[in-house]
Short mmCIF file of N, CA and C in Angstrom, two decimals:
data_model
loop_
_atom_site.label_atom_id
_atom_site.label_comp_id
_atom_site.label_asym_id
_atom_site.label_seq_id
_atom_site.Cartn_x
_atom_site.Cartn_y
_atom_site.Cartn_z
N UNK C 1 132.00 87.54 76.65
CA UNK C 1 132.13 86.23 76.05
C UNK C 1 133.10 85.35 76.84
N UNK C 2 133.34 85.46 78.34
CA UNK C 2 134.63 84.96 79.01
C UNK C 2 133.91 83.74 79.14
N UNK C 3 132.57 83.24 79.73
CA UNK C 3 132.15 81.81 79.44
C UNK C 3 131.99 81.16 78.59
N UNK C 4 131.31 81.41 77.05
CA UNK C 4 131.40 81.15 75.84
C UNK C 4 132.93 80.35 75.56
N UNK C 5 133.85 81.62 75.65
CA UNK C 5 135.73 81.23 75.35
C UNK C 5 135.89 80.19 76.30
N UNK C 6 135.38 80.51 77.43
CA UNK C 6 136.10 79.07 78.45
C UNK C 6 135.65 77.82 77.91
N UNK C 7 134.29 77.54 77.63
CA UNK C 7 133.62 76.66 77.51
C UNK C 7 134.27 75.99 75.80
N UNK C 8 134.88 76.95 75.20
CA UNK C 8 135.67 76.50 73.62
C UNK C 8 136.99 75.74 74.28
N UNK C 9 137.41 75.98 74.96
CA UNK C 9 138.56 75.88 75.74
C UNK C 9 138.65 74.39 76.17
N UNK C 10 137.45 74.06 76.87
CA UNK C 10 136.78 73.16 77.42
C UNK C 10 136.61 72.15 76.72
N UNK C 11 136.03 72.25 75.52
CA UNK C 11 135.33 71.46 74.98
C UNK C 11 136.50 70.93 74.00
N UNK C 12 137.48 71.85 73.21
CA UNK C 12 139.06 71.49 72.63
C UNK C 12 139.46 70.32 73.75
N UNK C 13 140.14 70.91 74.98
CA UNK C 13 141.25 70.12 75.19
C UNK C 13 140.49 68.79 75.44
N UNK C 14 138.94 68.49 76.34
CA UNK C 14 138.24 67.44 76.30
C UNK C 14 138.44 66.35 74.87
N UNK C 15 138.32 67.01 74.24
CA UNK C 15 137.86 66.65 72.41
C UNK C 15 139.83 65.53 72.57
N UNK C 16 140.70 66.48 72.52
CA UNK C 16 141.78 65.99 72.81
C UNK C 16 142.11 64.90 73.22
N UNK C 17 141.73 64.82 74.70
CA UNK C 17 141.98 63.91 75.67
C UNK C 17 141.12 62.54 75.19
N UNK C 18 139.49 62.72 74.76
CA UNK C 18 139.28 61.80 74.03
C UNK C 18 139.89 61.30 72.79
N UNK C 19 140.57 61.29 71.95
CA UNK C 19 141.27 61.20 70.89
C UNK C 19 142.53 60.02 71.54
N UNK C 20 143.22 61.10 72.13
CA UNK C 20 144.02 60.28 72.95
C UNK C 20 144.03 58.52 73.49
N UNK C 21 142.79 58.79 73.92
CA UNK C 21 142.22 57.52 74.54
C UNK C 21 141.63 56.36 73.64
N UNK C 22 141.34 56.70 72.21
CA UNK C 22 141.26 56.14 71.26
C UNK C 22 142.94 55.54 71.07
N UNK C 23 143.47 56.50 70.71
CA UNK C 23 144.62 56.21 69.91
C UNK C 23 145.44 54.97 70.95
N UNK C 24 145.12 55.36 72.87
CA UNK C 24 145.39 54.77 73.47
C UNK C 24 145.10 52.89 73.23
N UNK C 25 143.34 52.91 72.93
CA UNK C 25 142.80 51.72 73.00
C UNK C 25 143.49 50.84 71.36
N UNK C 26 144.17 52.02 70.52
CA UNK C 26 144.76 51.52 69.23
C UNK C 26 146.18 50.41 69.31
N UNK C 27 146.38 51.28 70.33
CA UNK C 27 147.63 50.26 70.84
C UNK C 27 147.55 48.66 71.83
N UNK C 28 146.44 49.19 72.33
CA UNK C 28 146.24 48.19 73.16
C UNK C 28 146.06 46.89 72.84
N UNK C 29 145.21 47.19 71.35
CA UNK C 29 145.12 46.48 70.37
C UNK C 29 145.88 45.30 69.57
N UNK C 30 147.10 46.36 70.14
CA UNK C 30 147.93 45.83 68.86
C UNK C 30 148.26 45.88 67.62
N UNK C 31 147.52 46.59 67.09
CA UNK C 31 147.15 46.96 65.53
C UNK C 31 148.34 47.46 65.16
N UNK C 32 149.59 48.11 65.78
CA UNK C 32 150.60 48.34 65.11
C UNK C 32 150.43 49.64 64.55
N UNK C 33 149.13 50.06 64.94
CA UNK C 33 148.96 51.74 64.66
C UNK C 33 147.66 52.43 65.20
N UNK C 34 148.04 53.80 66.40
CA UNK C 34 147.14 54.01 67.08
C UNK C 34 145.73 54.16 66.10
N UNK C 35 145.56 54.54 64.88
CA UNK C 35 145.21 54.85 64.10
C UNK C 35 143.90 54.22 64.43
N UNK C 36 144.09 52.77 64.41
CA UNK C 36 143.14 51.67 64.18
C UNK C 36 141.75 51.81 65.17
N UNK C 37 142.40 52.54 66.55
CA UNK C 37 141.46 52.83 67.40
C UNK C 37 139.90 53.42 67.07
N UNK C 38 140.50 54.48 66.20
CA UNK C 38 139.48 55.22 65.46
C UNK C 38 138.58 54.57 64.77
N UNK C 39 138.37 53.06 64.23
CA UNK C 39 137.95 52.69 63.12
C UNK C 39 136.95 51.94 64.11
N UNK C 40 137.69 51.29 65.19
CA UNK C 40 136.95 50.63 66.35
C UNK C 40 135.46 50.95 67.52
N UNK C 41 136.20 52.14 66.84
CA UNK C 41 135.39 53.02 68.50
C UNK C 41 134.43 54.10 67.43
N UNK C 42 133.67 54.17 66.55
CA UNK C 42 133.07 54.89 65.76
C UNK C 42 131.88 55.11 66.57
N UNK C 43 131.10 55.64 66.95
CA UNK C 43 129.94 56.14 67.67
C UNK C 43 130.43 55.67 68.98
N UNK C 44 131.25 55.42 69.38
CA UNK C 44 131.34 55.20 70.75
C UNK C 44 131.86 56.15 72.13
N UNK C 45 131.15 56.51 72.74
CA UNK C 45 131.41 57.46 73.62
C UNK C 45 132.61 57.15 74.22
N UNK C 46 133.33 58.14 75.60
CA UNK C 46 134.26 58.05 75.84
C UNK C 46 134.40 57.32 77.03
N UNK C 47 133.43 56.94 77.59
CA UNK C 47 134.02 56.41 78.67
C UNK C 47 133.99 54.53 78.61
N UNK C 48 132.90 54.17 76.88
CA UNK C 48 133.15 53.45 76.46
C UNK C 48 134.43 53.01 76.23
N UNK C 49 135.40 54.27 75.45
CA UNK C 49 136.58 53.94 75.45
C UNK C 49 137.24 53.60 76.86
N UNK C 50 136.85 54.45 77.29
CA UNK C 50 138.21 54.17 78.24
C UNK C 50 137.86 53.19 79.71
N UNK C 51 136.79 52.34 79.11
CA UNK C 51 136.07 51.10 79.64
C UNK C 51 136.74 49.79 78.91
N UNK C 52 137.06 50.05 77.81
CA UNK C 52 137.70 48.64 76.96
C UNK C 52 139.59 49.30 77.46
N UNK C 53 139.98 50.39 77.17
CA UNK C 53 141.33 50.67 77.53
C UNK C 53 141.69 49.97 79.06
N UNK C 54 140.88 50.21 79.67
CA UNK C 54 141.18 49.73 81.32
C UNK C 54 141.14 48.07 81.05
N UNK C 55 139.96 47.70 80.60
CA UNK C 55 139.81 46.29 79.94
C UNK C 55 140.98 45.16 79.29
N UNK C 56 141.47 46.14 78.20
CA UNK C 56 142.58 45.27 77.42
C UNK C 56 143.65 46.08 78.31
N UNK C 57 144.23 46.78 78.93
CA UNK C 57 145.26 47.01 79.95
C UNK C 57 145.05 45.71 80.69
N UNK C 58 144.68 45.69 81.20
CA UNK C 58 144.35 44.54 82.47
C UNK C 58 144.59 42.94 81.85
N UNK C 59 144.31 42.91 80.51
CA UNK C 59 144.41 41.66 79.80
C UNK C 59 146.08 41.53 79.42
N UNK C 60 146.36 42.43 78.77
CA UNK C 60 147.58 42.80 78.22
C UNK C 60 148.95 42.86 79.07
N UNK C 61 148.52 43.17 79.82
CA UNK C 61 149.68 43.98 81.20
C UNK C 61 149.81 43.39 82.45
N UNK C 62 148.80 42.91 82.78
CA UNK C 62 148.78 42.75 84.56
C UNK C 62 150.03 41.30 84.85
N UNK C 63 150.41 40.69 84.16
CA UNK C 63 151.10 39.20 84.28
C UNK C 63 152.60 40.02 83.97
N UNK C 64 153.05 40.38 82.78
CA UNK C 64 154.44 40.85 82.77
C UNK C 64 154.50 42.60 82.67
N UNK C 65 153.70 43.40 83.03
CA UNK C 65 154.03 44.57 82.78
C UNK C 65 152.98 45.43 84.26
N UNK C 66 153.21 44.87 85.33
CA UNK C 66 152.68 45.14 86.52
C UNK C 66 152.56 47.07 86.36
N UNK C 67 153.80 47.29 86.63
CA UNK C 67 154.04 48.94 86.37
C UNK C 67 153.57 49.93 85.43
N UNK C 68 153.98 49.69 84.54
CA UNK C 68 153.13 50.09 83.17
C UNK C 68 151.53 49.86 83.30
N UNK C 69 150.78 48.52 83.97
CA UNK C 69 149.29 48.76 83.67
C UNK C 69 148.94 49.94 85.12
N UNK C 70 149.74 50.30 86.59
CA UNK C 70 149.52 51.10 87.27
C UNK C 70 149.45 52.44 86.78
N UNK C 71 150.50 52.51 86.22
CA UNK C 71 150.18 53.66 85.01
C UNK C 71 149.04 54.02 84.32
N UNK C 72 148.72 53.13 83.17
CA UNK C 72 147.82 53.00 82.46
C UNK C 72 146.13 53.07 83.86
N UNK C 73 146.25 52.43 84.60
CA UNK C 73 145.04 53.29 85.14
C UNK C 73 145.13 54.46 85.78
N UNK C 74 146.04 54.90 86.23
CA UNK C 74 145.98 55.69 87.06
C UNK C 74 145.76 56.74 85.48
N UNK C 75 146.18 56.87 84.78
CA UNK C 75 145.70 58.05 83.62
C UNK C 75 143.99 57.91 83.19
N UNK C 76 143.82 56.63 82.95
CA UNK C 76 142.16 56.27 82.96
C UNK C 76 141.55 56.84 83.83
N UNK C 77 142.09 56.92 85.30
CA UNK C 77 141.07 57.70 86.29
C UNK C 77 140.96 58.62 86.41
N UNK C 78 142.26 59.37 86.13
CA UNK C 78 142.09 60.38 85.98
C UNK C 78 141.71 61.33 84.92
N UNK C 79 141.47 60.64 83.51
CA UNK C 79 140.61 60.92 82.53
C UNK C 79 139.44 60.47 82.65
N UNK C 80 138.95 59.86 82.83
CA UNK C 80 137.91 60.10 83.80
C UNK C 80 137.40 60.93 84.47
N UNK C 81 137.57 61.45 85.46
CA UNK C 81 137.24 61.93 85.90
C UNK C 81 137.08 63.59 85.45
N UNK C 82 138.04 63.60 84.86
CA UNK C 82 138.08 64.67 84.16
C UNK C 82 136.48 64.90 83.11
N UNK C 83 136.87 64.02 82.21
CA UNK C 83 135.71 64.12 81.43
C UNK C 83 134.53 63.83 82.14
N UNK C 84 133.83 62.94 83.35
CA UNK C 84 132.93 63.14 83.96
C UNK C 84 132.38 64.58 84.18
N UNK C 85 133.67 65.35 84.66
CA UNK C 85 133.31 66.91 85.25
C UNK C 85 132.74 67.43 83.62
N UNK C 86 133.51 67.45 83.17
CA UNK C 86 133.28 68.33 81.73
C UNK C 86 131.91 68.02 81.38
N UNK C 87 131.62 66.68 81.59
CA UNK C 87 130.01 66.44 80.68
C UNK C 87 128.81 66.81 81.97
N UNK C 88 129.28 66.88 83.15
CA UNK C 88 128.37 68.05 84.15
C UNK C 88 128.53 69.11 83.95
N UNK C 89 129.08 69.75 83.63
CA UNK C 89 128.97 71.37 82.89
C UNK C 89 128.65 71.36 81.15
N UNK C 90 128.59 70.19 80.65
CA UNK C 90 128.45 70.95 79.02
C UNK C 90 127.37 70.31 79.22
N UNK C 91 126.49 69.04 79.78
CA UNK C 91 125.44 68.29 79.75
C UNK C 91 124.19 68.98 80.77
N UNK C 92 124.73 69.93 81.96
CA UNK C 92 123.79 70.34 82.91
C UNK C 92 122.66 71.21 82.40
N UNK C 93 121.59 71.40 83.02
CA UNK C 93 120.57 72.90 82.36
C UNK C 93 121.64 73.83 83.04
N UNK C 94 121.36 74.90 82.35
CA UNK C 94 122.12 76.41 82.62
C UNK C 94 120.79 76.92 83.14
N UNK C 95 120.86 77.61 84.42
CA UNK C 95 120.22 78.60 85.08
C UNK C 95 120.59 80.01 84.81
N UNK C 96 120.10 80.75 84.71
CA UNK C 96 120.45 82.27 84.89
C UNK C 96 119.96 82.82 85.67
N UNK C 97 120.55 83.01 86.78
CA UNK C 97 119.91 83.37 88.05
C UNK C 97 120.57 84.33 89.04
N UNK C 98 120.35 85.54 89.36
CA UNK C 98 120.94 86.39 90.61
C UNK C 98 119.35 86.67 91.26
N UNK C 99 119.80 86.33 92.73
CA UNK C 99 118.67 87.37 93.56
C UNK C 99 117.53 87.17 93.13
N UNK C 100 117.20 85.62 92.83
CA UNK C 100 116.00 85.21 91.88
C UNK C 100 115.13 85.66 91.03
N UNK C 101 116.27 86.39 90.38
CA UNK C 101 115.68 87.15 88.95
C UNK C 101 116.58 86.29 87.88
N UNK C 102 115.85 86.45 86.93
CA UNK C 102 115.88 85.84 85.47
C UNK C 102 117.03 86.10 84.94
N UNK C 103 118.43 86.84 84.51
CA UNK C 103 119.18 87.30 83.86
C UNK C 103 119.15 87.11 82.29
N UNK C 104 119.87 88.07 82.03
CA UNK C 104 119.99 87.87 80.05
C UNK C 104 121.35 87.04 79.65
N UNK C 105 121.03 86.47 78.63
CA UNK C 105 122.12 85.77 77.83
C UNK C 105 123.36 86.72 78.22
N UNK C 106 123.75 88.19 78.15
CA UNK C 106 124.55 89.17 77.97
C UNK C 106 125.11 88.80 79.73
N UNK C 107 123.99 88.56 80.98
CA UNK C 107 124.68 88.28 82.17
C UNK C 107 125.74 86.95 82.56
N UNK C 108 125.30 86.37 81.91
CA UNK C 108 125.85 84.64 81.64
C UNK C 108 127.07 84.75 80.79
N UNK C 109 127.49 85.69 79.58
CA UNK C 109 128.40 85.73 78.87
C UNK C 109 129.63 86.02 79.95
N UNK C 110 129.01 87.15 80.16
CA UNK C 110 130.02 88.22 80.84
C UNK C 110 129.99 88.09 82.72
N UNK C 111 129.62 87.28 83.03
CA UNK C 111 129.98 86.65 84.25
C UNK C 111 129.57 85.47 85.00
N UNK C 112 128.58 84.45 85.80
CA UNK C 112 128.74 83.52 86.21
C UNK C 112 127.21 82.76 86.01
N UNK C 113 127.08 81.98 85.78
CA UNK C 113 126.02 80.76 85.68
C UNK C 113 125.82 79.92 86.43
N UNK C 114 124.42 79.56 86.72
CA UNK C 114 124.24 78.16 88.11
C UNK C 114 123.80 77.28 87.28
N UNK C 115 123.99 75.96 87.46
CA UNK C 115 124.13 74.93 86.56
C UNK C 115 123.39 74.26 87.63
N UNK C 116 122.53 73.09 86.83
CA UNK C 116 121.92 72.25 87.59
C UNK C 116 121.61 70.71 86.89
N UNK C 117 122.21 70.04 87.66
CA UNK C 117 122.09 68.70 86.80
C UNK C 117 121.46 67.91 87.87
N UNK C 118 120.71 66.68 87.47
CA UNK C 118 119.82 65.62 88.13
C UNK C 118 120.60 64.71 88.50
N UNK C 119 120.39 64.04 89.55
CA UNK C 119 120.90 63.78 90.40
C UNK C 119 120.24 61.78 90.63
N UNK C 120 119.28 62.31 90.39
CA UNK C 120 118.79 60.87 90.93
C UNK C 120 116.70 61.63 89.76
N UNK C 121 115.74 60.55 90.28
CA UNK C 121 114.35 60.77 89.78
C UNK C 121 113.58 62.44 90.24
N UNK C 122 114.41 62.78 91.36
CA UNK C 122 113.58 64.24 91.71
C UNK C 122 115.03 65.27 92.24
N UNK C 123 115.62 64.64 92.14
CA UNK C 123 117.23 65.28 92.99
C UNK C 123 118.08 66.35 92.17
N UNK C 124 118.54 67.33 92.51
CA UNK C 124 119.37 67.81 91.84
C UNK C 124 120.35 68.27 92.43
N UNK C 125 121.60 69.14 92.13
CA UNK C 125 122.81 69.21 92.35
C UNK C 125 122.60 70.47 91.69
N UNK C 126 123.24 71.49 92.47
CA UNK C 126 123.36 73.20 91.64
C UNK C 126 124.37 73.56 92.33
N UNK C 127 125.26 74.48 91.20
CA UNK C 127 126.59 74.96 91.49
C UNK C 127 126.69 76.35 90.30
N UNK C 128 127.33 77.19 90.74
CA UNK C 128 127.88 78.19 89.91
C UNK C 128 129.14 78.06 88.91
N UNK C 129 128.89 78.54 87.92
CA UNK C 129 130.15 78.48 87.15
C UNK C 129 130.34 79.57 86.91
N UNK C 130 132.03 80.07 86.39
CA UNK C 130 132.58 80.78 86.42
C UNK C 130 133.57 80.74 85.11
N UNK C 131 133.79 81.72 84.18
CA UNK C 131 135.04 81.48 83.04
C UNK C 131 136.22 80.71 83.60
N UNK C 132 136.57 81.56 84.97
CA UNK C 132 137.87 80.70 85.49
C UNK C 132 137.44 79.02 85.69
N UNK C 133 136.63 79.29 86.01
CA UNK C 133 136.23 77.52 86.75
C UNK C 133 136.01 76.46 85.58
N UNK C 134 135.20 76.98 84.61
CA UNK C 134 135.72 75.92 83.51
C UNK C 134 137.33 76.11 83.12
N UNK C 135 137.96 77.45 82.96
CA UNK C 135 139.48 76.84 82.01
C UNK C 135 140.05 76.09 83.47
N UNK C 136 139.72 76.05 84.78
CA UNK C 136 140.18 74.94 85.61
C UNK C 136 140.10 73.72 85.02
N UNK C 137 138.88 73.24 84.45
CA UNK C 137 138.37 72.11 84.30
C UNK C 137 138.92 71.72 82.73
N UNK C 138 139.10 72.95 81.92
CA UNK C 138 139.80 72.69 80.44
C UNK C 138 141.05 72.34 80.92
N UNK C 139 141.83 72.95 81.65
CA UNK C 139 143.65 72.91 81.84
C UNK C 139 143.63 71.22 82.47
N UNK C 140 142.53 70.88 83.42
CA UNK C 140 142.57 69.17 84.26
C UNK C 140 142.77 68.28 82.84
N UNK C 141 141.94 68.58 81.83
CA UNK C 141 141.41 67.90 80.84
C UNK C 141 142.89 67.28 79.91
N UNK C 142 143.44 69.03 79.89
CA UNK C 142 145.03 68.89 79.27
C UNK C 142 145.62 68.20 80.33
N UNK C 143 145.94 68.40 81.20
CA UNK C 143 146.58 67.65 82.57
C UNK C 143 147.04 65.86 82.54
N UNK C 144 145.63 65.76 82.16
CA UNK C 144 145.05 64.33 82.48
C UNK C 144 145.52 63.50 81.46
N UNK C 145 146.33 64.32 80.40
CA UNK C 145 147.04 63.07 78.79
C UNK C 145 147.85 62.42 79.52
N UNK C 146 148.09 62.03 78.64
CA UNK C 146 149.46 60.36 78.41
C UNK C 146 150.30 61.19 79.08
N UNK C 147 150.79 62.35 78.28
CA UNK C 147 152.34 62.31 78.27
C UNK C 147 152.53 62.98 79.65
N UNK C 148 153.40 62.26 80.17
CA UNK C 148 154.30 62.35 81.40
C UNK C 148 154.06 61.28 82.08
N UNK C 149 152.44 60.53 82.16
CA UNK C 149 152.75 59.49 82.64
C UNK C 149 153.29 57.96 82.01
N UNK C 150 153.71 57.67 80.23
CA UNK C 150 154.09 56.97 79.77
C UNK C 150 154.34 57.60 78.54
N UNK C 151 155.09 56.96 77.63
CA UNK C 151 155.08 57.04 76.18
C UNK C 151 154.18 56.01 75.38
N UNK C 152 153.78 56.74 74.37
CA UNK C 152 153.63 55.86 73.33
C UNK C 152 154.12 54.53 72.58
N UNK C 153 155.73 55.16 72.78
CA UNK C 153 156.61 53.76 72.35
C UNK C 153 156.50 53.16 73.73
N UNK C 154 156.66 53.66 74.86
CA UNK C 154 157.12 52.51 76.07
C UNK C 154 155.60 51.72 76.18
N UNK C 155 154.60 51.69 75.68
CA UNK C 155 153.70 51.10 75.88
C UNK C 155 153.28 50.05 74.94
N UNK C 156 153.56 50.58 73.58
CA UNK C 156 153.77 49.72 72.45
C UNK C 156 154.88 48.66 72.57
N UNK C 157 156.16 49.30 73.29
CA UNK C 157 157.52 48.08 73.45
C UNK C 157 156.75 46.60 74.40
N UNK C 158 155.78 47.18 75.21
CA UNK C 158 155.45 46.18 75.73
C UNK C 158 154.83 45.08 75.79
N UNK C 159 153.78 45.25 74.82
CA UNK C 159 152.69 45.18 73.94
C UNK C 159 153.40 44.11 72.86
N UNK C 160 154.70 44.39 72.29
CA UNK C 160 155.72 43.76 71.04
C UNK C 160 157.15 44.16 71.69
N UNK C 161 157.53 43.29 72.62
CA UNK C 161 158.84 43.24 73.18
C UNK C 161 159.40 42.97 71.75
N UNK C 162 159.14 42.23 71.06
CA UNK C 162 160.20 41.76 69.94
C UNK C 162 160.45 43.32 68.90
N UNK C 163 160.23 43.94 68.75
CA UNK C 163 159.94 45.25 68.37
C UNK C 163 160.15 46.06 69.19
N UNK C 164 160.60 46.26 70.72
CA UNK C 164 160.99 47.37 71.36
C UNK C 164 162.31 47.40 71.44
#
């Protein structure tokens, strides 16, 4: 079950990092509580979010808070990117394949999978996965939050100087 667990792993800290990016676009807002994000962004995927976050950063920030919006993308891209990878492995067909034989569900649990996602109208892209290689891609996912590259309050102070 080491791919199964990775792929829980995966799909948590992802789940996370989107949340985040809500709560992010809550502030951006203004609303005075990340909260609000949530109410905003209801069926909306994530890169939706973090298409309006880059959006109202840029509105919000770029005139008196130069530093802070460098910040603020540089975490967008790199959530991004993150979650790009993640939805090529949770979105790809799964192959089961050694030595072009078929394998069982039981080979795929317990060791590695070729993944194949489309590329273009006839194109594809194939790669192996590995338990380790997704919790790579779960740990980027954790990696890729807020914290270390800003706070919550230092982003809100900016947002409502009169309040920081």
């Amino acid at each position: 079950a080491d791919i199964v667990a990775a792929l829980g792993r995966l799909l948590f800290s992802a789940t996370n990092l989107e949340h985040e990016a809500i709560a992010v676009l809550g502030i951006l807002l203004d609303a005075g509580d990340p909260g609000v994000g949530e109410a905003v962004t209801i069926r909306m995927g994530a890169q939706a979010v973090l298409d309006r976050c880059r959006w109202l950063g840029e509105l919000r920030l770029r005139e008196d808070h130069p530093a802070e919006l460098a910040q603020l993308e540089q975490w967008i891209d790199r959530a991004e990117a993150a979650l790009r990878r993640r939805n090529e492995v949770v979105h790809s067909q799964w192959f089961i394949d050694l030595a072009d034989e078929w394998q069982t569900y039981d080979d795929v649990v317990h060791g590695q999978a070729r993944l194949r996602s489309r590329k273009g109208s006839l194109t594809f892209d194939s790669w192996q996965v590995t338990a380790d290689s997704v919790d790579d891609l779960a740990r980027e996912c954790r990696m890729a939050r807020v914290k270390g590259l800003f706070t919550w309050s230092a982003l809100a102070a900016c947002l409502r100087p009169e309040q920081g």
